[in-house]
PDB file of C-alpha atoms in Angstrom:
ATOM      1  CA  MET F   1       4.656  13.700   3.533  1.00  0.00           C
ATOM      2  CA  SER F   2       2.156  12.929   0.801  1.00  0.00           C
ATOM      3  CA  VAL F   3      -0.766  10.631   1.586  1.00  0.00           C
ATOM      4  CA  VAL F   4      -2.988   8.859  -0.946  1.00  0.00           C
ATOM      5  CA  VAL F   5      -6.339   7.332   0.008  1.00  0.00           C
ATOM      6  CA  VAL F   6      -7.535   4.444  -2.173  1.00  0.00           C
ATOM      7  CA  SER F   7     -11.270   3.952  -1.710  1.00  0.00           C
ATOM      8  CA  ALA F   8     -13.186   1.053  -3.239  1.00  0.00           C
ATOM      9  CA  GLY F   9     -16.597   2.334  -2.198  1.00  0.00           C
ATOM     10  CA  LEU F  10     -19.346   2.016  -4.795  1.00  0.00           C
ATOM     11  CA  SER F  11     -22.127   4.270  -3.540  1.00  0.00           C
ATOM     12  CA  VAL F  12     -22.391   8.059  -3.454  1.00  0.00           C
ATOM     13  CA  PRO F  13     -22.015   9.163  -0.721  1.00  0.00           C
ATOM     14  CA  SER F  14     -19.782   6.316   0.411  1.00  0.00           C
ATOM     15  CA  SER F  15     -19.072   5.289   3.991  1.00  0.00           C
ATOM     16  CA  THR F  16     -15.880   3.693   2.668  1.00  0.00           C
ATOM     17  CA  ARG F  17     -14.613   7.013   1.338  1.00  0.00           C
ATOM     18  CA  LEU F  18     -15.759   8.752   4.516  1.00  0.00           C
ATOM     19  CA  LEU F  19     -13.662   6.398   6.609  1.00  0.00           C
ATOM     20  CA  GLY F  20     -10.648   7.010   4.375  1.00  0.00           C
ATOM     21  CA  GLU F  21     -11.066  10.771   4.620  1.00  0.00           C
ATOM     22  CA  ARG F  22     -11.344  10.622   8.414  1.00  0.00           C
ATOM     23  CA  LEU F  23      -8.192   8.533   8.625  1.00  0.00           C
ATOM     24  CA  ALA F  24      -6.352  10.960   6.339  1.00  0.00           C
ATOM     25  CA  ALA F  25      -7.528  13.966   8.357  1.00  0.00           C
ATOM     26  CA  ALA F  26      -6.307  12.325  11.571  1.00  0.00           C
ATOM     27  CA  ALA F  27      -2.953  11.401  10.029  1.00  0.00           C
ATOM     28  CA  THR F  28      -2.328  14.811   8.524  1.00  0.00           C
ATOM     29  CA  GLY F  29      -3.286  16.496  11.762  1.00  0.00           C
ATOM     30  CA  GLN F  30      -0.115  14.989  13.213  1.00  0.00           C
ATOM     31  CA  ALA F  31       2.206  15.716  10.262  1.00  0.00           C
ATOM     32  CA  PRO F  32       2.000  18.073   7.257  1.00  0.00           C
ATOM     33  CA  ALA F  33       0.726  16.240   4.213  1.00  0.00           C
ATOM     34  CA  ASP F  34      -0.878  16.527   0.822  1.00  0.00           C
ATOM     35  CA  VAL F  35      -3.879  14.214   0.605  1.00  0.00           C
ATOM     36  CA  ARG F  36      -5.374  12.755  -2.553  1.00  0.00           C
ATOM     37  CA  VAL F  37      -8.377  10.428  -2.701  1.00  0.00           C
ATOM     38  CA  ILE F  38      -8.557   7.896  -5.540  1.00  0.00           C
ATOM     39  CA  GLU F  39     -12.053   6.536  -6.126  1.00  0.00           C
ATOM     40  CA  LEU F  40     -11.741   3.126  -7.743  1.00  0.00           C
ATOM     41  CA  ARG F  41     -15.367   3.208  -8.895  1.00  0.00           C
ATOM     42  CA  ASP F  42     -14.321   5.892 -11.397  1.00  0.00           C
ATOM     43  CA  LEU F  43     -11.557   3.619 -12.723  1.00  0.00           C
ATOM     44  CA  ALA F  44     -13.518   0.359 -12.924  1.00  0.00           C
ATOM     45  CA  VAL F  45     -13.777   0.288 -16.738  1.00  0.00           C
ATOM     46  CA  ASP F  46     -10.116   1.233 -17.177  1.00  0.00           C
ATOM     47  CA  ILE F  47      -9.071  -1.511 -14.751  1.00  0.00           C
ATOM     48  CA  ALA F  48     -11.082  -4.106 -16.700  1.00  0.00           C
ATOM     49  CA  HIS F  49      -9.570  -2.935 -19.999  1.00  0.00           C
ATOM     50  CA  ASN F  50      -6.091  -3.133 -18.485  1.00  0.00           C
ATOM     51  CA  PHE F  51      -6.627  -6.838 -17.802  1.00  0.00           C
ATOM     52  CA  THR F  52      -7.553  -7.543 -21.421  1.00  0.00           C
ATOM     53  CA  SER F  53      -5.160  -5.154 -23.198  1.00  0.00           C
ATOM     54  CA  GLY F  54      -2.213  -5.146 -20.833  1.00  0.00           C
ATOM     55  CA  PHE F  55      -1.985  -1.351 -21.007  1.00  0.00           C
ATOM     56  CA  PRO F  56      -3.481   1.196 -18.591  1.00  0.00           C
ATOM     57  CA  ALA F  57      -5.533   4.138 -19.780  1.00  0.00           C
ATOM     58  CA  PRO F  58      -3.990   7.535 -18.952  1.00  0.00           C
ATOM     59  CA  THR F  59      -6.298   8.107 -15.972  1.00  0.00           C
ATOM     60  CA  LEU F  60      -5.490   4.684 -14.508  1.00  0.00           C
ATOM     61  CA  ALA F  61      -1.765   5.109 -15.144  1.00  0.00           C
ATOM     62  CA  GLU F  62      -1.829   8.474 -13.394  1.00  0.00           C
ATOM     63  CA  ALA F  63      -3.628   6.970 -10.398  1.00  0.00           C
ATOM     64  CA  MET F  64      -1.105   4.139 -10.165  1.00  0.00           C
ATOM     65  CA  ASP F  65       1.760   6.643 -10.367  1.00  0.00           C
ATOM     66  CA  ALA F  66       0.202   8.595  -7.499  1.00  0.00           C
ATOM     67  CA  VAL F  67      -0.032   5.454  -5.356  1.00  0.00           C
ATOM     68  CA  ALA F  68       3.536   4.410  -6.144  1.00  0.00           C
ATOM     69  CA  GLY F  69       4.850   7.900  -5.416  1.00  0.00           C
ATOM     70  CA  ALA F  70       3.013   8.482  -2.136  1.00  0.00           C
ATOM     71  CA  ASP F  71       4.890   8.552   1.141  1.00  0.00           C
ATOM     72  CA  GLY F  72       1.989   6.828   2.888  1.00  0.00           C
ATOM     73  CA  LEU F  73      -1.092   4.957   1.727  1.00  0.00           C
ATOM     74  CA  ILE F  74      -4.556   4.530   3.248  1.00  0.00           C
ATOM     75  CA  VAL F  75      -6.573   1.741   1.633  1.00  0.00           C
ATOM     76  CA  VAL F  76     -10.261   1.213   2.374  1.00  0.00           C
ATOM     77  CA  THR F  77     -12.598  -1.429   0.982  1.00  0.00           C
ATOM     78  CA  PRO F  78     -16.186  -2.485   1.633  1.00  0.00           C
ATOM     79  CA  VAL F  79     -16.533  -6.118   2.683  1.00  0.00           C
ATOM     80  CA  PHE F  80     -17.956  -8.462   0.049  1.00  0.00           C
ATOM     81  CA  SER F  81     -18.295 -12.200   0.800  1.00  0.00           C
ATOM     82  CA  ALA F  82     -16.152 -11.834   3.932  1.00  0.00           C
ATOM     83  CA  SER F  83     -13.230 -10.325   2.000  1.00  0.00           C
ATOM     84  CA  TYR F  84     -12.127  -7.233   0.089  1.00  0.00           C
ATOM     85  CA  SER F  85     -14.096  -6.260  -3.004  1.00  0.00           C
ATOM     86  CA  GLY F  86     -13.149  -7.509  -6.458  1.00  0.00           C
ATOM     87  CA  LEU F  87     -12.600  -3.934  -7.656  1.00  0.00           C
ATOM     88  CA  PHE F  88     -10.180  -3.299  -4.779  1.00  0.00           C
ATOM     89  CA  LYS F  89      -8.176  -6.461  -5.513  1.00  0.00           C
ATOM     90  CA  SER F  90      -8.192  -5.812  -9.261  1.00  0.00           C
ATOM     91  CA  PHE F  91      -6.610  -2.381  -8.845  1.00  0.00           C
ATOM     92  CA  PHE F  92      -3.715  -3.757  -6.836  1.00  0.00           C
ATOM     93  CA  ASP F  93      -3.404  -6.674  -9.251  1.00  0.00           C
ATOM     94  CA  VAL F  94      -2.843  -4.368 -12.233  1.00  0.00           C
ATOM     95  CA  LEU F  95      -0.572  -2.164 -10.136  1.00  0.00           C
ATOM     96  CA  GLY F  96       1.562  -5.180  -9.228  1.00  0.00           C
ATOM     97  CA  VAL F  97       1.785  -6.318 -12.844  1.00  0.00           C
ATOM     98  CA  ARG F  98       2.875  -2.836 -13.924  1.00  0.00           C
ATOM     99  CA  ASP F  99       5.428  -2.380 -11.135  1.00  0.00           C
ATOM    100  CA  ARG F 100       6.236  -5.218  -8.729  1.00  0.00           C
ATOM    101  CA  GLU F 101       8.085  -2.783  -6.460  1.00  0.00           C
ATOM    102  CA  ALA F 102       5.350  -0.135  -6.356  1.00  0.00           C
ATOM    103  CA  LEU F 103       4.469  -0.776  -2.705  1.00  0.00           C
ATOM    104  CA  ALA F 104       7.765  -2.228  -1.465  1.00  0.00           C
ATOM    105  CA  GLY F 105       8.606  -0.618   1.856  1.00  0.00           C
ATOM    106  CA  LYS F 106       5.649   1.768   1.691  1.00  0.00           C
ATOM    107  CA  PRO F 107       3.671   2.435   4.903  1.00  0.00           C
ATOM    108  CA  VAL F 108       0.061   1.319   4.434  1.00  0.00           C
ATOM    109  CA  LEU F 109      -2.912   1.766   6.751  1.00  0.00           C
ATOM    110  CA  ILE F 110      -5.605  -0.858   6.073  1.00  0.00           C
ATOM    111  CA  ALA F 111      -9.294  -0.215   6.713  1.00  0.00           C
ATOM    112  CA  ALA F 112     -12.666  -1.676   5.788  1.00  0.00           C
ATOM    113  CA  THR F 113     -16.383  -1.032   6.157  1.00  0.00           C
ATOM    114  CA  GLY F 114     -19.233  -3.489   6.547  1.00  0.00           C
ATOM    115  CA  GLY F 115     -22.734  -3.976   7.771  1.00  0.00           C
ATOM    116  CA  THR F 116     -21.877  -6.160  10.754  1.00  0.00           C
ATOM    117  CA  PRO F 117     -19.007  -6.387  13.259  1.00  0.00           C
ATOM    118  CA  ARG F 118     -18.686 -10.101  12.441  1.00  0.00           C
ATOM    119  CA  HIS F 119     -16.599  -9.248   9.386  1.00  0.00           C
ATOM    120  CA  SER F 120     -13.937  -7.290  11.263  1.00  0.00           C
ATOM    121  CA  LEU F 121     -11.438 -10.140  10.849  1.00  0.00           C
ATOM    122  CA  VAL F 122     -11.220  -9.213   7.164  1.00  0.00           C
ATOM    123  CA  LEU F 123      -8.406  -6.863   8.169  1.00  0.00           C
ATOM    124  CA  ASP F 124      -6.116  -9.635   9.399  1.00  0.00           C
ATOM    125  CA  HIS F 125      -7.312 -12.510   7.223  1.00  0.00           C
ATOM    126  CA  ALA F 126      -7.478 -10.720   3.856  1.00  0.00           C
ATOM    127  CA  LEU F 127      -6.044  -7.201   3.764  1.00  0.00           C
ATOM    128  CA  ARG F 128      -2.921  -7.686   5.863  1.00  0.00           C
ATOM    129  CA  PRO F 129      -1.725 -10.790   3.929  1.00  0.00           C
ATOM    130  CA  LEU F 130      -2.372  -9.021   0.607  1.00  0.00           C
ATOM    131  CA  PHE F 131      -0.182  -6.048   1.439  1.00  0.00           C
ATOM    132  CA  ALA F 132       2.442  -8.211   3.097  1.00  0.00           C
ATOM    133  CA  HIS F 133       2.662 -10.066  -0.224  1.00  0.00           C
ATOM    134  CA  LEU F 134       3.101  -6.717  -1.988  1.00  0.00           C
ATOM    135  CA  ARG F 135       5.962  -6.016   0.460  1.00  0.00           C
ATOM    136  CA  ALA F 136       4.308  -2.972   1.999  1.00  0.00           C
ATOM    137  CA  VAL F 137       4.839  -2.028   5.643  1.00  0.00           C
ATOM    138  CA  VAL F 138       1.390  -2.361   7.207  1.00  0.00           C
ATOM    139  CA  VAL F 139       0.768  -0.312  10.353  1.00  0.00           C
ATOM    140  CA  PRO F 140      -0.155  -2.393  13.420  1.00  0.00           C
ATOM    141  CA  THR F 141      -3.663  -0.978  13.868  1.00  0.00           C
ATOM    142  CA  GLY F 142      -6.271  -1.612  11.188  1.00  0.00           C
ATOM    143  CA  VAL F 143      -9.666   0.100  11.297  1.00  0.00           C
ATOM    144  CA  TYR F 144     -12.963  -1.659  10.652  1.00  0.00           C
ATOM    145  CA  ALA F 145     -16.214   0.311  10.764  1.00  0.00           C
ATOM    146  CA  ALA F 146     -19.524  -1.528  10.956  1.00  0.00           C
ATOM    147  CA  SER F 147     -22.803   0.319  10.479  1.00  0.00           C
ATOM    148  CA  GLN F 148     -23.344   0.788  14.215  1.00  0.00           C
ATOM    149  CA  ASP F 149     -19.799   2.074  14.783  1.00  0.00           C
ATOM    150  CA  TRP F 150     -20.362   5.477  13.218  1.00  0.00           C
ATOM    151  CA  GLY F 151     -20.544   8.113  15.933  1.00  0.00           C
ATOM    152  CA  ASP F 152     -19.089   5.720  18.498  1.00  0.00           C
ATOM    153  CA  LYS F 153     -16.081   6.860  20.521  1.00  0.00           C
ATOM    154  CA  GLY F 154     -14.441   3.484  20.002  1.00  0.00           C
ATOM    155  CA  LEU F 155     -14.181   4.119  16.261  1.00  0.00           C
ATOM    156  CA  ASP F 156     -12.774   7.586  16.891  1.00  0.00           C
ATOM    157  CA  ALA F 157     -10.081   6.094  19.134  1.00  0.00           C
ATOM    158  CA  ARG F 158      -9.121   3.460  16.555  1.00  0.00           C
ATOM    159  CA  ILE F 159      -8.899   6.100  13.839  1.00  0.00           C
ATOM    160  CA  GLU F 160      -6.623   8.291  15.954  1.00  0.00           C
ATOM    161  CA  ARG F 161      -4.388   5.388  16.928  1.00  0.00           C
ATOM    162  CA  ALA F 162      -4.030   4.019  13.397  1.00  0.00           C
ATOM    163  CA  ALA F 163      -3.481   7.470  11.894  1.00  0.00           C
ATOM    164  CA  GLY F 164      -0.826   8.228  14.489  1.00  0.00           C
ATOM    165  CA  GLU F 165       0.976   5.002  13.637  1.00  0.00           C
ATOM    166  CA  LEU F 166       0.903   5.836   9.927  1.00  0.00           C
ATOM    167  CA  ALA F 167       2.249   9.342  10.496  1.00  0.00           C
ATOM    168  CA  ALA F 168       4.999   8.075  12.801  1.00  0.00           C
ATOM    169  CA  LEU F 169       6.016   5.226  10.505  1.00  0.00           C
ATOM    170  CA  THR F 170       6.027   7.415   7.403  1.00  0.00           C
ATOM    171  CA  GLY F 171       8.158  10.010   9.153  1.00  0.00           C
ATOM    172  CA  ALA F 172      10.567   7.402  10.507  1.00  0.00           C
ATOM    173  CA  LEU F 173      11.060   5.692   7.146  1.00  0.00           C
ATOM    174  CA  SER F 174      11.518   9.031   5.376  1.00  0.00           C
ATOM    175  CA  THR F 175      14.167  10.079   7.893  1.00  0.00           C
ATOM    176  CA  ALA F 176      15.944   6.733   7.630  1.00  0.00           C
ATOM    177  CA  SER F 177      15.908   6.927   3.827  1.00  0.00           C
ATOM    178  CA  ASP F 178      17.330  10.451   3.841  1.00  0.00           C
ATOM    179  CA  GLY F 179      20.048   9.376   6.264  1.00  0.00           C
ATOM    180  CA  ALA F 180      20.991   6.353   4.158  1.00  0.00           C
ATOM    181  CA  ASP F 181      21.222   8.466   1.007  1.00  0.00           C
ATOM    182  CA  ALA F 182      23.456  10.944   2.799  1.00  0.00           C
ATOM    183  CA  VAL F 183      25.827   8.188   3.921  1.00  0.00           C
ATOM    184  CA  THR F 184      25.916   6.175   0.695  1.00  0.00           C
ATOM    185  CA  GLY F 185      25.369   8.872  -1.891  1.00  0.00           C
ATOM    186  CA  GLY F 186      22.021   7.335  -2.805  1.00  0.00           C
ATOM    187  CA  GLY F 187      23.481   4.604  -4.987  1.00  0.00           C
ATOM    188  CA  ALA F 188      25.109   2.010  -2.746  1.00  0.00           C
ATOM    189  CA  ILE F 189      24.990   0.564   0.756  1.00  0.00           C
ATOM    190  CA  GLY F 190      27.962   1.300   2.975  1.00  0.00           C
ATOM    191  CA  VAL F 191      29.398  -1.816   4.636  1.00  0.00           C
ATOM    192  CA  THR F 192      32.413  -2.728   6.704  1.00  0.00           C
ATOM    193  CA  ARG F 193      34.562  -5.369   5.057  1.00  0.00           C
ATOM    194  CA  GLY F 194      38.097  -6.280   6.126  1.00  0.00           C
ATOM    195  CA  GLY F 195      38.218  -3.273   8.429  1.00  0.00           C
ATOM    196  CA  ALA F 196      37.492  -0.777   5.637  1.00  0.00           C
ATOM    197  CA  ALA F 197      34.400   1.212   6.527  1.00  0.00           C
ATOM    198  CA  ASP F 198      34.489   3.097   3.204  1.00  0.00           C
ATOM    199  CA  ASP F 199      33.713   0.039   1.091  1.00  0.00           C
ATOM    200  CA  LYS F 200      30.349   0.115  -0.607  1.00  0.00           C
ATOM    201  CA  PHE F 201      28.099  -2.599  -1.909  1.00  0.00           C
ATOM    202  CA  ASP F 202      26.571  -1.790  -5.273  1.00  0.00           C
ATOM    203  CA  ALA F 203      23.678  -4.035  -6.314  1.00  0.00           C
ATOM    204  CA  ARG F 204      24.508  -3.388  -9.967  1.00  0.00           C
ATOM    205  CA  ASN F 205      27.717  -5.407  -9.556  1.00  0.00           C
ATOM    206  CA  VAL F 206      26.003  -8.493  -8.170  1.00  0.00           C
ATOM    207  CA  VAL F 207      26.240 -11.588 -10.396  1.00  0.00           C
ATOM    208  CA  PRO F 208      23.005 -13.644 -10.217  1.00  0.00           C
ATOM    209  CA  PHE F 209      23.398 -17.058  -8.599  1.00  0.00           C
ATOM    210  CA  GLU F 210      22.252 -18.809 -11.780  1.00  0.00           C
ATOM    211  CA  GLU F 211      25.120 -17.239 -13.738  1.00  0.00           C
ATOM    212  CA  GLN F 212      27.651 -18.140 -11.081  1.00  0.00           C
ATOM    213  CA  LEU F 213      26.408 -21.751 -11.049  1.00  0.00           C
ATOM    214  CA  ALA F 214      26.569 -21.950 -14.863  1.00  0.00           C
ATOM    215  CA  ALA F 215      30.159 -20.667 -14.805  1.00  0.00           C
ATOM    216  CA  LEU F 216      31.150 -23.305 -12.247  1.00  0.00           C
ATOM    217  CA  ARG F 217      29.589 -26.046 -14.350  1.00  0.00           C
ATOM    218  CA  SER F 218      31.399 -24.906 -17.493  1.00  0.00           C
ATOM    219  CA  THR F 219      34.776 -24.928 -15.731  1.00  0.00           C
ATOM    220  CA  GLY F 220      34.095 -28.274 -14.077  1.00  0.00           C
TER     221      GLY F 220
END
């Protein structure tokens, strides 16, 4: 599997990137993977220009292609004003405008860093709803690291658990996808209709409801 880490850390070195790298190392220790880290701080100007021009610069387009093509995604943001950072949200905004299906069905591990444990609910109140809206499959365990968590065994345990869930989910979805393609030929969904198990449903033959309703009105 291929894993992409999206880090919205601003400083160098960045605890946000460090957390992403530790999660990736734990996930790839349980399944072979190619890991790439995308630093959003390096794309900040391109992201802003994308909002005003509607077109991504080559470096931003390549980063978005990497995210869309990854088997699994690890996303990490620092906490600003009790939520994800504006840079983090902006990247996924332009990604969604470019390709609404970019994250559909993709396993995503959410993580965040902050100065105090009081902001740990950012995972469930901000990050999880965002990626649910983008139709990603968010792993059950999110990882929040406050300043005092570094070096603590509790953080190590959360990292291992979340990374294991990502590796397992990515592997399961990949296997299911390969099996479905083998059964349907990759282009249609096999269904049983009228006792015929060989029938296939092809989404390209579906007539939108609006067109069907218009046809009924014209004949009525």
